[in-house]
Short mmCIF file of C-alpha atoms and ligand atoms in Angstrom, two decimals:
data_model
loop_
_atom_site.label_atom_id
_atom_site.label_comp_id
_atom_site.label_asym_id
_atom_site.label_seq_id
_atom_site.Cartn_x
_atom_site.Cartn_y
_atom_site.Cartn_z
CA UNK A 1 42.69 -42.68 49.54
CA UNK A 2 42.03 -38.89 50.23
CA UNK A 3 44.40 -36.68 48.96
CA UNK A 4 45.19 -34.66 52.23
CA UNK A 5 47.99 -32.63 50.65
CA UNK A 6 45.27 -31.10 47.95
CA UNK A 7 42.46 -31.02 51.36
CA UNK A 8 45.20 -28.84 53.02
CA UNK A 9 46.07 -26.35 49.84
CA UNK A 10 41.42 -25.58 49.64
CA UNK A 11 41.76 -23.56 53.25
CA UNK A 12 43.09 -20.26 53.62
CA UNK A 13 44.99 -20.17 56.55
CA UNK A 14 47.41 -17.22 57.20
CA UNK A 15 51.50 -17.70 56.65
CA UNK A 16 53.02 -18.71 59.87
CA UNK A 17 49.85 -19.76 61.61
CA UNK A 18 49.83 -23.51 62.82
CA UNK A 19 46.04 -23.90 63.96
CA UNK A 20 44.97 -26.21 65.98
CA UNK A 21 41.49 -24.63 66.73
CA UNK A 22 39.11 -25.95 64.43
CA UNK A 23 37.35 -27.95 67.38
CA UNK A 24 36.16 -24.19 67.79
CA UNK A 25 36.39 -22.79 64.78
CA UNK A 26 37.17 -24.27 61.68
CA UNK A 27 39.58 -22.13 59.19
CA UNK A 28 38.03 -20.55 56.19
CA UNK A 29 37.85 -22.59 52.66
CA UNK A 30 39.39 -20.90 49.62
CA UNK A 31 36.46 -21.15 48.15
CA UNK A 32 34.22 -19.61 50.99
CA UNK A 33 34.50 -15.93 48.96
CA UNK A 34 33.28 -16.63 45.69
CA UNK A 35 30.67 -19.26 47.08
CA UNK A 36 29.18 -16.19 48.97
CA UNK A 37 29.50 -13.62 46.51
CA UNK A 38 27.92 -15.65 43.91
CA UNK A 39 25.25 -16.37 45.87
CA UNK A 40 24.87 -12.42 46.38
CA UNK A 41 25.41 -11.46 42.77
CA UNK A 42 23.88 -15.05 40.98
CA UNK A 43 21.28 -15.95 42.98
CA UNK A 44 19.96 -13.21 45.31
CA UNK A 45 20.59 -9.75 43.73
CA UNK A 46 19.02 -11.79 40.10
CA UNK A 47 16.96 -14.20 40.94
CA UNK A 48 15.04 -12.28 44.16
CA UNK A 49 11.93 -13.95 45.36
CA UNK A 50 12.19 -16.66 42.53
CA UNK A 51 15.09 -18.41 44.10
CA UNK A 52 13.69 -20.23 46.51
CA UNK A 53 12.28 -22.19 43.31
CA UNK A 54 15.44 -21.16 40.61
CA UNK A 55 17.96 -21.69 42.87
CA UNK A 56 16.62 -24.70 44.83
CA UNK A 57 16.74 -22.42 48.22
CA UNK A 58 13.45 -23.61 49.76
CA UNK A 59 15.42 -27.44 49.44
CA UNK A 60 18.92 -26.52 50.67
CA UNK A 61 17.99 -27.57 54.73
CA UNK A 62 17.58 -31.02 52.80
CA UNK A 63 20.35 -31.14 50.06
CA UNK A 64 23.18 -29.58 52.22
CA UNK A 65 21.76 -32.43 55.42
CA UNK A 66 22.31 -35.43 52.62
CA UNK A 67 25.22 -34.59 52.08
CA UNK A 68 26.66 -33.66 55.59
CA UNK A 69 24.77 -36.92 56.44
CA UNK A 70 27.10 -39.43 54.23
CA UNK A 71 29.62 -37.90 57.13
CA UNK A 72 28.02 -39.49 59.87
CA UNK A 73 26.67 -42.52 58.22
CA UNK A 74 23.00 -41.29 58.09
CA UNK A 75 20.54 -42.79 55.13
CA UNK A 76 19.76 -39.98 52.59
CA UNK A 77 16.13 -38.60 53.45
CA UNK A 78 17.02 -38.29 57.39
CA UNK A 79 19.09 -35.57 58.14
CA UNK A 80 18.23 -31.50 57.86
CA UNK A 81 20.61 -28.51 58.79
CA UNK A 82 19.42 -24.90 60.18
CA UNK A 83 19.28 -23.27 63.17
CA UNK A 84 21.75 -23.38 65.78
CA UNK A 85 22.96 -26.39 67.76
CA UNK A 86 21.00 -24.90 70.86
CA UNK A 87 18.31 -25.25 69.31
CA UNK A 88 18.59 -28.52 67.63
CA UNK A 89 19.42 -30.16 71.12
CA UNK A 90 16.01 -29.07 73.09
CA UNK A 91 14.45 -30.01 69.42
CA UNK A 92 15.90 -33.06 69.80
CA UNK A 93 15.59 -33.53 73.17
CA UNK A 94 11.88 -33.05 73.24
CA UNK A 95 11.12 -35.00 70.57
CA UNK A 96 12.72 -37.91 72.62
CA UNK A 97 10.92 -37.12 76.23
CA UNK A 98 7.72 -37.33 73.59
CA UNK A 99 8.63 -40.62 72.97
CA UNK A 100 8.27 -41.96 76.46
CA UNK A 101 5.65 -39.94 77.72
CA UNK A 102 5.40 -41.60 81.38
CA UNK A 103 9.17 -41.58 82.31
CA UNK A 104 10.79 -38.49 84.21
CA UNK A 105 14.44 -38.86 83.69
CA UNK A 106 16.96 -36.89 81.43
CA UNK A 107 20.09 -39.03 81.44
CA UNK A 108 22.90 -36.77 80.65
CA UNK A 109 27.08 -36.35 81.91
CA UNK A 110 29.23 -34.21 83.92
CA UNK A 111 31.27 -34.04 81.07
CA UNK A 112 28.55 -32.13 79.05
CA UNK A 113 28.74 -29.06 76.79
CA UNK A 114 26.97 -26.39 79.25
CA UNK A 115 24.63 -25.43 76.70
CA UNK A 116 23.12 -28.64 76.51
CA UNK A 117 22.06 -28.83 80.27
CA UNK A 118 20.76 -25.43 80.28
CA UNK A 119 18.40 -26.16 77.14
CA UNK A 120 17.15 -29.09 78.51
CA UNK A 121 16.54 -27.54 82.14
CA UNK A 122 14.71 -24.59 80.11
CA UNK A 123 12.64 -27.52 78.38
CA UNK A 124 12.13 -28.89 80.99
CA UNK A 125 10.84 -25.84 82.78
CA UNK A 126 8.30 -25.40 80.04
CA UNK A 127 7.02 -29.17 80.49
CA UNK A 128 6.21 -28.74 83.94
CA UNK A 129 5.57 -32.56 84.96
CA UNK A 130 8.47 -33.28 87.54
CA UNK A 131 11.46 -34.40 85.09
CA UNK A 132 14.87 -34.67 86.71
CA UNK A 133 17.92 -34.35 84.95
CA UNK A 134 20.82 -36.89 86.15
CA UNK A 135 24.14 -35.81 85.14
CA UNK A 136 26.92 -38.78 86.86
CA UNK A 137 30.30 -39.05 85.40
CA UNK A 138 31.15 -39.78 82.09
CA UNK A 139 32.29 -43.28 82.91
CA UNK A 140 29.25 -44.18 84.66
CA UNK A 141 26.55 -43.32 82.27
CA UNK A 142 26.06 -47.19 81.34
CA UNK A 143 25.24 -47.80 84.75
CA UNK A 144 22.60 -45.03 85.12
CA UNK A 145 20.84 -46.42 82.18
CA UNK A 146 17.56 -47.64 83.52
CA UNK A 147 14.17 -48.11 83.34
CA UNK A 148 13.19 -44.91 84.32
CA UNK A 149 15.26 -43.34 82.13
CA UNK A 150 13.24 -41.28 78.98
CA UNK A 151 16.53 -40.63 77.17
CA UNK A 152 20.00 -40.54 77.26
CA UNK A 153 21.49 -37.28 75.92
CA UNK A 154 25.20 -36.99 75.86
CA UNK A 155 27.70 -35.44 73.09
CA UNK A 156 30.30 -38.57 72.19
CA UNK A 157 33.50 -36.87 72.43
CA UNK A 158 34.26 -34.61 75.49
CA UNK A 159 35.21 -31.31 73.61
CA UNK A 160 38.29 -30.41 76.64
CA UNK A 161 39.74 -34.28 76.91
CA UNK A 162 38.88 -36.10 73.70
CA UNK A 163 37.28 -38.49 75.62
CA UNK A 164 34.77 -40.60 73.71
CA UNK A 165 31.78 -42.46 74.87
CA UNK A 166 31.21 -46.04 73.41
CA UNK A 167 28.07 -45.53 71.55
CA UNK A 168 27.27 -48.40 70.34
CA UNK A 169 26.91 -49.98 74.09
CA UNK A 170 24.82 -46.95 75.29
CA UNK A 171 22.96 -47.44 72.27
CA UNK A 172 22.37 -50.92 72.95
CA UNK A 173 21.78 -50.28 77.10
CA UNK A 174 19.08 -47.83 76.24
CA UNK A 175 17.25 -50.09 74.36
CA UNK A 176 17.19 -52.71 75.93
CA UNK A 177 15.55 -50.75 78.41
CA UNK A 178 13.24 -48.78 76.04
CA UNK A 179 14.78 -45.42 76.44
CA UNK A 180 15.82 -43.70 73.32
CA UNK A 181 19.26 -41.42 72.87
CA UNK A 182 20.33 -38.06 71.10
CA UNK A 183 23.90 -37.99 70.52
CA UNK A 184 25.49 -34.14 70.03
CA UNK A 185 28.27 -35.01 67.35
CA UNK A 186 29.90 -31.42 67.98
CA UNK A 187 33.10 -32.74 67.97
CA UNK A 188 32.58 -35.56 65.70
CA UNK A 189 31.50 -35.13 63.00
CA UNK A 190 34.30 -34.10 60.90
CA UNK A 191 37.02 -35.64 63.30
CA UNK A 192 35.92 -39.58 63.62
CA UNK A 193 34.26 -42.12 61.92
CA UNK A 194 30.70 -41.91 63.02
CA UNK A 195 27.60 -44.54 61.72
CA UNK A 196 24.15 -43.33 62.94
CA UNK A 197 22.66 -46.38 60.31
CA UNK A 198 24.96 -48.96 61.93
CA UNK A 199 24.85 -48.30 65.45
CA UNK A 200 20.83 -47.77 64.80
CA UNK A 201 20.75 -44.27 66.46
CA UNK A 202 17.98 -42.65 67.61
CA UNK A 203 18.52 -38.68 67.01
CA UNK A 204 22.10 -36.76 66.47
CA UNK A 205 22.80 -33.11 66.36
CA UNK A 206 25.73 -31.24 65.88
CA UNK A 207 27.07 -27.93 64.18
CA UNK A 208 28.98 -27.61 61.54
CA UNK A 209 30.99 -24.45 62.25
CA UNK A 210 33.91 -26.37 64.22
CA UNK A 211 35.35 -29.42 62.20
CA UNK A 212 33.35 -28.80 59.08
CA UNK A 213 34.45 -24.93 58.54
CA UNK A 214 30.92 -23.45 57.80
CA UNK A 215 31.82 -20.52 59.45
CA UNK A 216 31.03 -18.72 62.32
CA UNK A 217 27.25 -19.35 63.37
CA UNK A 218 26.79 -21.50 60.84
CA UNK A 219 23.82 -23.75 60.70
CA UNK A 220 23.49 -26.86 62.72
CA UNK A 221 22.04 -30.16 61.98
CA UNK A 222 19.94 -32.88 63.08
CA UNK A 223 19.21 -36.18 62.35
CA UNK A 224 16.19 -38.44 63.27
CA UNK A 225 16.37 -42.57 62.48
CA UNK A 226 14.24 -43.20 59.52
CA UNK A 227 12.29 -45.64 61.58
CA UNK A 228 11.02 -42.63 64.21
CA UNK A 229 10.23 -39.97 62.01
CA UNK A 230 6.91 -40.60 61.64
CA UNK A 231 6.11 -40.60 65.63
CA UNK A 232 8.26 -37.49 66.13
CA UNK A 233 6.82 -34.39 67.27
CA UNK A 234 8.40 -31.70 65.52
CA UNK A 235 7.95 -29.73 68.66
CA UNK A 236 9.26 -26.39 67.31
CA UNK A 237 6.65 -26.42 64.31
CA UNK A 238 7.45 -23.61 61.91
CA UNK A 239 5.87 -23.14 58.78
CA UNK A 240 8.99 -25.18 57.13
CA UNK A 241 8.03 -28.45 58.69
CA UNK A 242 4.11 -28.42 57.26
CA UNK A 243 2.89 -30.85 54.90
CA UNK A 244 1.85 -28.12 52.81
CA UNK A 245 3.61 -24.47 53.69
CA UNK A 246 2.35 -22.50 50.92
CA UNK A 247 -1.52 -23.59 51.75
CA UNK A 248 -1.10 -21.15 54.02
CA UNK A 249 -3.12 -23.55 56.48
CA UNK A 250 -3.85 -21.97 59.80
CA UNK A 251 -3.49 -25.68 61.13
CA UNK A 252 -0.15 -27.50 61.94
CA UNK A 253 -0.06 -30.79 60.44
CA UNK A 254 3.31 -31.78 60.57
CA UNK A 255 5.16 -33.20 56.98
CA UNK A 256 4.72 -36.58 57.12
CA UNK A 257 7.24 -39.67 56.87
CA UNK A 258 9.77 -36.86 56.09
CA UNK A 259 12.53 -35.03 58.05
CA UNK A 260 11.21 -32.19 56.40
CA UNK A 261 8.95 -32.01 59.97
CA UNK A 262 11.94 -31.29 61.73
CA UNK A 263 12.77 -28.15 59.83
CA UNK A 264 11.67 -24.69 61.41
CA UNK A 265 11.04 -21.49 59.53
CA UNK A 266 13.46 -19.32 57.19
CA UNK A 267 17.37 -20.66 56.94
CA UNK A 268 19.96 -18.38 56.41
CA UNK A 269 20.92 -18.90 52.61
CA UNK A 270 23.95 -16.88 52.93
CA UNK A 271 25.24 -19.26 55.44
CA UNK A 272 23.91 -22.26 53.40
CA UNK A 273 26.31 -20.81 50.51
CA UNK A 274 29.26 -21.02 53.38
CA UNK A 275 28.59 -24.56 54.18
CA UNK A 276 28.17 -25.40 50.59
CA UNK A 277 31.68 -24.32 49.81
CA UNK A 278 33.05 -26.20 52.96
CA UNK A 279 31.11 -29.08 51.91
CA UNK A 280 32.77 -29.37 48.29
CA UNK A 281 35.71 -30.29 50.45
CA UNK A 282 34.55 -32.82 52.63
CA UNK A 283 32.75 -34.53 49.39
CA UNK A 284 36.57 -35.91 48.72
CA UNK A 285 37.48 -36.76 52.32
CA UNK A 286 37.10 -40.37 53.55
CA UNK A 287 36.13 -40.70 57.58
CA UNK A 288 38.38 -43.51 58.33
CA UNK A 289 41.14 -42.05 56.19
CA UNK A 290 41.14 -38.74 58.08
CA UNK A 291 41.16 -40.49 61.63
CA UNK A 292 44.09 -42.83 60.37
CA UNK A 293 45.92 -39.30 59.37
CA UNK A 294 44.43 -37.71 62.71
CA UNK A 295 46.33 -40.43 64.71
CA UNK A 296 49.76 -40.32 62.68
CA UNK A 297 49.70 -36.04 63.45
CA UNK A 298 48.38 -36.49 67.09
CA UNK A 299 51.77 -39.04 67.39
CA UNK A 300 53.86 -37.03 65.79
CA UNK A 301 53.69 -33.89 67.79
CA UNK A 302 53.57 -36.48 71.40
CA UNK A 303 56.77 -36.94 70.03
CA UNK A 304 58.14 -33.94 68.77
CA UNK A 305 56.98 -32.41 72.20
CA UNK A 306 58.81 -35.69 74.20
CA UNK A 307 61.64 -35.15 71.71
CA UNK A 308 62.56 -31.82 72.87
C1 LIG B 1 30.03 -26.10 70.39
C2 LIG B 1 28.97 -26.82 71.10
C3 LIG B 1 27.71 -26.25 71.27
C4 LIG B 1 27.42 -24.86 70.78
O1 LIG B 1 26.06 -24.61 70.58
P1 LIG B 1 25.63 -23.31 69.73
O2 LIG B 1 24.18 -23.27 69.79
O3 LIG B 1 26.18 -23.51 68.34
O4 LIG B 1 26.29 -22.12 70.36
C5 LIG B 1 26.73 -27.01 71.89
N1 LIG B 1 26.99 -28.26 72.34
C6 LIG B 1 28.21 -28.82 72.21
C7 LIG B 1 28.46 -30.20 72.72
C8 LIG B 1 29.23 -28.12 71.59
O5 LIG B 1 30.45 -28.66 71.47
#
């Protein structure tokens, strides 16, 4: 069982504050100073240019996405973070329309974050071949799931209601009707049980400065099915996703068989150090633990609110 009480005593939050925010911003691990100041002082001020090899920097998009992964049920090897959630979702997004090169429609929902919509009518700007982006009601999504659909790309759990898609059925619909889907796990991961390798996803993203407390602007994620990865166009092909960086190859060949093709060019280490320290927490948390404890406080203050 996680130990919630010791969970609660590794974040900082000030006396008298009851926050109920972190679907915005998370609040700020204990641990978040010292992991940044030691990577100022131990790593960057010592080490310089070296870390990237001393201090494992140049494999942190990988290392930091395993381990964010286990939250979200992803296989080792198949997740990276960096960048920001913008980004990941016309990364994503693109990847997918790449896919299914002869179909012309984006299926999204009304219920969408706005960001999402506007990426993907900037992408599809850019690819200017007639796609059409269909956004119907949340509830009818299954139903818009056809054959002329090139993806589905909805975020599972509506960040205003709490309402939650069923993935595993618009998994399954899109499919069956060879479409693929990229699920934005903004507001899961880190507040439900969520199993990418189970429900045989296609492509998540998410960020991790909301549930996962990484801190303001802290990097995002995304996460490509093992099975894919080697038919995925990076897309956005910076220097990180080459099979060989430091060739220095005037060439793109994209990293192959890895998710390493999906990563861009420079992370922030400083906010890798952030995300490490919120990280060291969520190592000890179980998923379905936490949403058992997430529905026990949601009833208690329905109550205490009906009470009085
Ligand atoms: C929070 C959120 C974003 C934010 O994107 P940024 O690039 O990090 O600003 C995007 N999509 C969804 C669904 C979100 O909840």
């Amino acid at each position: 069982m996680t130990d919630f009480a010791k969970t609660r005593q590794m974040f900082d939050i000030p006396h008298g504050v009851i926050y109920l925010n972190g679907n915005s911003l998370g609040p700020m691990p204990k641990a978040a100073p010292n992991a940044i100041n030691s990577f100022l002082m131990d790593e960057w001020r010592t080490e310089l240019v070296r870390g990237w090899n001393t201090k494992n920097w140049f494999m942190q998009s990988n290392t930091l996405g395993d381990r964010l992964g286990r939250l979200i049920g992803a296989p080792a090897g198949s997740t990276v973070v960096g960048d920001t959630l913008s980004i990941r979702v016309f990364q994503a997004v693109a990847a997918a329309l790449a896919l299914a090169p002869k179909r012309r429609v984006i299926l999204s929902d009304s219920g969408n974050f706005p960001t999402d919509l506007y990426m993907v009518e900037g992408l599809m700007g850019l690819r200017d071949v007639g796609y059409e982006l269909r956004t119907p009601a949340p509830e009818d999504v299954l139903d818009h799931i056809t054959e002329e659909v090139a993806t589905v790309m909805v975020t599972e759990v509506d960040y205003r209601s709490g309402r939650k898609h069923d993935m595993q059925a618009i998994i399954k619909k899109a499919h069956s009707v060879g479409a693929t889907v990229v699920w934005d796990l903004a507001h899961s991961i880190g507040a439900i049980p969520v199993d990418m390798y189970g429900t045989n996803a296609d492509f998540a993203v998410g960020c991790t400065y909301k549930f996962l407390n990484s801190g303001p602007g802290g990097p995002a994620f995304i996460y490509v099915a093992p099975r894919l990865i080697d038919q995925v166009e990076p897309v956005l092909s910076g220097w990180f996703a080459h099979e060989a960086p430091f060739a220095f190859d005037l060439n793109f060949r994209p990293m192959p068989g890895k998710i390493d093709r999906m990563r861009i060019g420079t992370p922030s280490i400083a906010a890798f150090s952030l995300l490490g320290a919120a990280l060291d927490i969520w190592d000890g948390v179980d998923m379905l633990d936490l949403r058992i404890r997430s529905i026990e406080l949601s009833e208690a203050l329905i109550s205490g609110v009906e009470a009085k």
